[in-house]
Short mmCIF file of C-alpha atoms in Angstrom, two decimals:
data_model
loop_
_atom_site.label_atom_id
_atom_site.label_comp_id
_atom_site.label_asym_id
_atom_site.label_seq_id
_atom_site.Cartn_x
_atom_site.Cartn_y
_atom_site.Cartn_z
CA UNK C 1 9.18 11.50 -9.55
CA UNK C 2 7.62 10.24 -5.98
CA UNK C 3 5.21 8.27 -6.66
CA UNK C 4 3.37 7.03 -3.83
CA UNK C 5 4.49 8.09 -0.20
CA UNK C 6 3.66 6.52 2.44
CA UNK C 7 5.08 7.05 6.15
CA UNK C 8 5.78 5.85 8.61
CA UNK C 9 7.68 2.60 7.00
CA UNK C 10 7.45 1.04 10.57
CA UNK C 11 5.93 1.42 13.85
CA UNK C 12 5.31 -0.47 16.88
CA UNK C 13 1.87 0.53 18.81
CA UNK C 14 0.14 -0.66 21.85
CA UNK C 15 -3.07 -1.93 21.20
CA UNK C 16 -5.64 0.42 22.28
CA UNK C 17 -3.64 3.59 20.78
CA UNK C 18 -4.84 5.30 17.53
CA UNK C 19 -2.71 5.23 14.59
CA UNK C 20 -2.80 7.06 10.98
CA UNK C 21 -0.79 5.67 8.18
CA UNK C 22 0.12 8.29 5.51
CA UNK C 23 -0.21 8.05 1.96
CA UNK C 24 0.55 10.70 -1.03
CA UNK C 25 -0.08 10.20 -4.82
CA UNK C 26 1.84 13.28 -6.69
CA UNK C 27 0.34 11.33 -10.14
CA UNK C 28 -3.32 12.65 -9.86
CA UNK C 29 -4.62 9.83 -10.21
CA UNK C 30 -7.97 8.99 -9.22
CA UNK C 31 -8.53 6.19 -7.23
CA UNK C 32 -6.33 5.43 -4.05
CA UNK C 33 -6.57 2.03 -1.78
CA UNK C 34 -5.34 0.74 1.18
CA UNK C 35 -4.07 -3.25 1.04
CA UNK C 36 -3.07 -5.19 3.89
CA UNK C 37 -0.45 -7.91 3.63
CA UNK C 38 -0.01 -11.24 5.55
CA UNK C 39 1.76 -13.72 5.09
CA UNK C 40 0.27 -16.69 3.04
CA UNK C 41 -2.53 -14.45 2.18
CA UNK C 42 -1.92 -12.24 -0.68
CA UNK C 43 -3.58 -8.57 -0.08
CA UNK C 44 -6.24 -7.97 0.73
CA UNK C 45 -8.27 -4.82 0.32
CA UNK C 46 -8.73 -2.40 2.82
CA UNK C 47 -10.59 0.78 1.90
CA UNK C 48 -10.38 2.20 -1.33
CA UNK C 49 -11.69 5.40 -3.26
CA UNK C 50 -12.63 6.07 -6.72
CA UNK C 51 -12.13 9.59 -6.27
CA UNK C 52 -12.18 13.18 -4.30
CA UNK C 53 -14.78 13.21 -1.63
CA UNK C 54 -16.11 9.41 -2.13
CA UNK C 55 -14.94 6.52 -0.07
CA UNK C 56 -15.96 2.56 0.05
CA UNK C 57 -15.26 -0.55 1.71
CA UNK C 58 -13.50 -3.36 0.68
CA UNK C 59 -12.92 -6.93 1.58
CA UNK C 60 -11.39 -6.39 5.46
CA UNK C 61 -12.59 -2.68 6.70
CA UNK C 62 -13.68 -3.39 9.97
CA UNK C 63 -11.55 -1.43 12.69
CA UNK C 64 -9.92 1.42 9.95
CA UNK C 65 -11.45 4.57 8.27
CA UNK C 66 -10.27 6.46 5.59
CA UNK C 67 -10.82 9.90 4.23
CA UNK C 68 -10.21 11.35 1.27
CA UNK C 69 -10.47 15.43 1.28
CA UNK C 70 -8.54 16.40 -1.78
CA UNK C 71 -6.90 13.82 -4.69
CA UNK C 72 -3.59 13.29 -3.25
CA UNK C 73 -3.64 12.20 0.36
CA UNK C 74 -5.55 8.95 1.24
CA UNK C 75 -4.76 8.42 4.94
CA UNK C 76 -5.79 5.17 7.15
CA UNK C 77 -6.33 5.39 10.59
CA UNK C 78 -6.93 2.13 13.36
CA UNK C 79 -8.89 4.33 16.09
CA UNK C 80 -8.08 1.56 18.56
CA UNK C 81 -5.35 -1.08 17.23
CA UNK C 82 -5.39 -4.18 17.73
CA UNK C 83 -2.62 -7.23 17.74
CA UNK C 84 -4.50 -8.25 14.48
CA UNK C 85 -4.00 -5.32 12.73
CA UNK C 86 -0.14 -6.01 13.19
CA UNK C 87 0.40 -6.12 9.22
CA UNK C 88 2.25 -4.78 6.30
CA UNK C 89 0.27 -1.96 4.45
CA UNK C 90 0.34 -0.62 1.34
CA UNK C 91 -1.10 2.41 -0.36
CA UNK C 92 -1.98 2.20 -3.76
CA UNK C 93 -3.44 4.01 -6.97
CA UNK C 94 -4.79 3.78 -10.33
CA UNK C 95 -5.57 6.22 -12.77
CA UNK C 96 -9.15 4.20 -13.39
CA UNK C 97 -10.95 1.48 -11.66
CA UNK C 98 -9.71 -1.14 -13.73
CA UNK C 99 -5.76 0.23 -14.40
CA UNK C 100 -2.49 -0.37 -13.68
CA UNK C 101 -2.13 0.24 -9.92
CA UNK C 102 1.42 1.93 -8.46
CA UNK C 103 2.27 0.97 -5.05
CA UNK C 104 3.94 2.71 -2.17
CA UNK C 105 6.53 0.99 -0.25
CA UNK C 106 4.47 0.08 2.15
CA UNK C 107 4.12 0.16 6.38
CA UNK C 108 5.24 -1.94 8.33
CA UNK C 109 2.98 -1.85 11.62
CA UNK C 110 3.20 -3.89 15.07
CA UNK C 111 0.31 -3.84 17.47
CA UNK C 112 1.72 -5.24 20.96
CA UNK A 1 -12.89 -15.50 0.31
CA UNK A 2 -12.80 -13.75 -2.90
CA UNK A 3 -9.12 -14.23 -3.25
CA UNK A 4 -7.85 -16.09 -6.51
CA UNK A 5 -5.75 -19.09 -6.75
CA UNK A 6 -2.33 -19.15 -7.36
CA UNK A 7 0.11 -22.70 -8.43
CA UNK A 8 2.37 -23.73 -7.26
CA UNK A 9 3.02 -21.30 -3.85
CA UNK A 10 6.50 -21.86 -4.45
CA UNK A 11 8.70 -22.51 -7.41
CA UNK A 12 12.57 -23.29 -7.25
CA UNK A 13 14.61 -22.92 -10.56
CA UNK A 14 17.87 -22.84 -11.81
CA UNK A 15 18.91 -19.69 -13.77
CA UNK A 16 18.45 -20.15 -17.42
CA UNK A 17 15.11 -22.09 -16.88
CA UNK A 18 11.86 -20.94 -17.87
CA UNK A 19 9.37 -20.52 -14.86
CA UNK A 20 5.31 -21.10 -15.18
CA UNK A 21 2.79 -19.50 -12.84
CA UNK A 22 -0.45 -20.54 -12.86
CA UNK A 23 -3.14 -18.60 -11.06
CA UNK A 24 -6.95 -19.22 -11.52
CA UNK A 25 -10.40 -16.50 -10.79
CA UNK A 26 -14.04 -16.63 -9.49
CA UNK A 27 -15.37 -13.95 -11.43
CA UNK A 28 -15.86 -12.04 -15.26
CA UNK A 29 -13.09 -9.77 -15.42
CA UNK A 30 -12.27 -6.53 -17.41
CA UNK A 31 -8.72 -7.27 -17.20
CA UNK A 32 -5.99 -9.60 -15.66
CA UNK A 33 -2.49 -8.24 -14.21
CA UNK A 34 0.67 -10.16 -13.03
CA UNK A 35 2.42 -8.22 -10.25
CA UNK A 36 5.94 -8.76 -8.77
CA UNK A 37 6.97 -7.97 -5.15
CA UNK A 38 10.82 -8.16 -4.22
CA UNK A 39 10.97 -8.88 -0.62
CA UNK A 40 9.76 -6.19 1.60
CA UNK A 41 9.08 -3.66 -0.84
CA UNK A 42 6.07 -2.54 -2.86
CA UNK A 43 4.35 -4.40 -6.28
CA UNK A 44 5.53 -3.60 -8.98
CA UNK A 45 2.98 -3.90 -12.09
CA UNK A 46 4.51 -6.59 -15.00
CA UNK A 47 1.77 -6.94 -17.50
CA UNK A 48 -2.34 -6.39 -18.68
CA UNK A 49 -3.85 -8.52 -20.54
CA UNK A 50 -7.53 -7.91 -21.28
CA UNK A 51 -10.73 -10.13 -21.29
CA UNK A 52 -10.53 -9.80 -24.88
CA UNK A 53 -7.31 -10.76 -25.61
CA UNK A 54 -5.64 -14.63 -25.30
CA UNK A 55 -2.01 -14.42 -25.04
CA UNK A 56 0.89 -11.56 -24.45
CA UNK A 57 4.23 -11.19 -24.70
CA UNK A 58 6.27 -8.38 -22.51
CA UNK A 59 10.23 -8.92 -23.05
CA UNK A 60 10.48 -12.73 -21.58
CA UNK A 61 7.51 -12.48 -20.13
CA UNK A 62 4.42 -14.35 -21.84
CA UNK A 63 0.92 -13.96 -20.68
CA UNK A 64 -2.19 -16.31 -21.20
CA UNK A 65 -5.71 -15.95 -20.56
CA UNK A 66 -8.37 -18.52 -20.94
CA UNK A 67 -11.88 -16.73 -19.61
CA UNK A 68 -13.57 -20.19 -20.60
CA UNK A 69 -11.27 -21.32 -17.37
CA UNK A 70 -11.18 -18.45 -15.78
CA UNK A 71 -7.27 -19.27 -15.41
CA UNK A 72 -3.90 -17.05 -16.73
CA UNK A 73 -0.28 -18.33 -16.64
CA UNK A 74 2.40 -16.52 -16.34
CA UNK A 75 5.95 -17.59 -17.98
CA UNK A 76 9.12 -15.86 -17.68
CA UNK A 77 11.49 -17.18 -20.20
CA UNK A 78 16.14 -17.76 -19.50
CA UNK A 79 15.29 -16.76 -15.66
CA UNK A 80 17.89 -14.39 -14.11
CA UNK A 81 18.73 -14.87 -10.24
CA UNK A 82 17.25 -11.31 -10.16
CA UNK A 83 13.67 -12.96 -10.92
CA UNK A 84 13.88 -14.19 -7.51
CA UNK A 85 10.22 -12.43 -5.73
CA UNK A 86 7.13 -12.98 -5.51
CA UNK A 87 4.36 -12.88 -8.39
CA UNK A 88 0.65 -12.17 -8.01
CA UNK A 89 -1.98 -12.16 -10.07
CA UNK A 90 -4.67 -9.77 -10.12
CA UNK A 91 -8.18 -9.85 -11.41
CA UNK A 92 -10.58 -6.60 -12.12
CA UNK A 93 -13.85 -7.20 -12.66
CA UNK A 94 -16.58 -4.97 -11.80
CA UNK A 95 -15.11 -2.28 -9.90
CA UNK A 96 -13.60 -4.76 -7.71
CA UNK A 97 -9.34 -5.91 -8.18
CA UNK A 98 -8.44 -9.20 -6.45
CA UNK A 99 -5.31 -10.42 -5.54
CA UNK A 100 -4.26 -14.45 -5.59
CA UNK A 101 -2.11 -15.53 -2.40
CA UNK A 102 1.05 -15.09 -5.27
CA UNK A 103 4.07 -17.55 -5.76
CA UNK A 104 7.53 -17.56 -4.52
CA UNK A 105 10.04 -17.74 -7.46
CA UNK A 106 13.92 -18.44 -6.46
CA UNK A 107 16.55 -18.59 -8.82
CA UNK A 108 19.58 -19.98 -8.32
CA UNK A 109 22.66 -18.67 -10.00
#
């Protein structure tokens, strides 16, 4: 049993490049999201979706998109990175908006 | 920021001890969830309790919930050195899940 997916685990960019973080659910769930970690600050959310097709923003979406075309891929993309997108990110889901989420082991990603 | 509060931000113990966590909300909530996160890796979900309910008990884990406070504690009971990580609470209300800042538990064997 998978889980959550996500790739890569690390990367190191240079700002200005465009990056897409992976993330796959094999637990048809609904809802996916997309956290950000740093340190002192808990996570914060990203982007999330409550299902197929629909996407919203959450508490820090400036600079990433999201897209969700079918219910098991939930990819993030930085069209233009930044040093302050260097974070760890995680991909999670939830089988309802209020659930128990599962979490992927996250991304590590460096913006030079 | 929307973030919830969580006391102490660090917490040093020796094994055997029981550990409190205290973390505190801004909003109505459907449901509150403790979270643990070894070191580098992902969360890992601990416990539910709902608006509804007052207290929980999961193994050594015991969960409170005063809504009056808008407050939850979280106690793990004879800590292990394999405690040792990180625990967050989480608060869903209204579509929206918010994490606190989480606490540092150590353990020493």
């Amino acid at each position: 049993i998978a889980g959550i997916t996500q790739a890569p685990t690390s990367q190191i960019l240079a700002a200005g490049r465009r990056m897409t973080l992976r993330c796959t659910q094999d637990m048809r769930h609904n809802a996916m999201y997309w956290y950000r970690q740093d340190l002192g600050l808990g996570l914060r959310l990203i982007h999330y979706s409550n299902t197929a097709g629909t996407t919203g923003k959450g508490e820090v979406p400036d600079g990433y998109s999201v897209s969700r075309a079918n219910t098991d891929d939930f990819p993030l993309t930085l069209a233009s990175a930044v040093p302050s997108q260097t974070s760890v990110y995680f991909c999670a889901s939830s089988d309802s908006v209020i659930g128990e989420l599962f979490f992927g082991e996250g991304s590590r990603l460096t913006v030079l | 920021s929307q973030q919830g509060e969580e006391d102490p931000q660090a917490l040093s113990i020796q094994e055997g001890e029981n550990a409190t966590m205290n973390c505190s909300y801004k909003t109505s909530i459907n449901n509150l969830q403790w979270y643990r996160q070894n070191s580098g890796r992902g969360l890992v979900h601990l416990i539910l309790i709902r608006s509804n309910e007052r207290e929980k008990h999961s193994g050594r884990l015991r969960v409170t919930l005063d809504t009056s406070k808008k407050s939850s504690s979280l106690l793990i009971t004879a800590s292990r050195a394999a405690d040792t990580a990180s625990y967050f609470c989480v608060s869903t209300g209204g579509f929206k899940t918010i994490f606190g800042a989480g606490t540092r538990l150590f353990v020493k064997a």
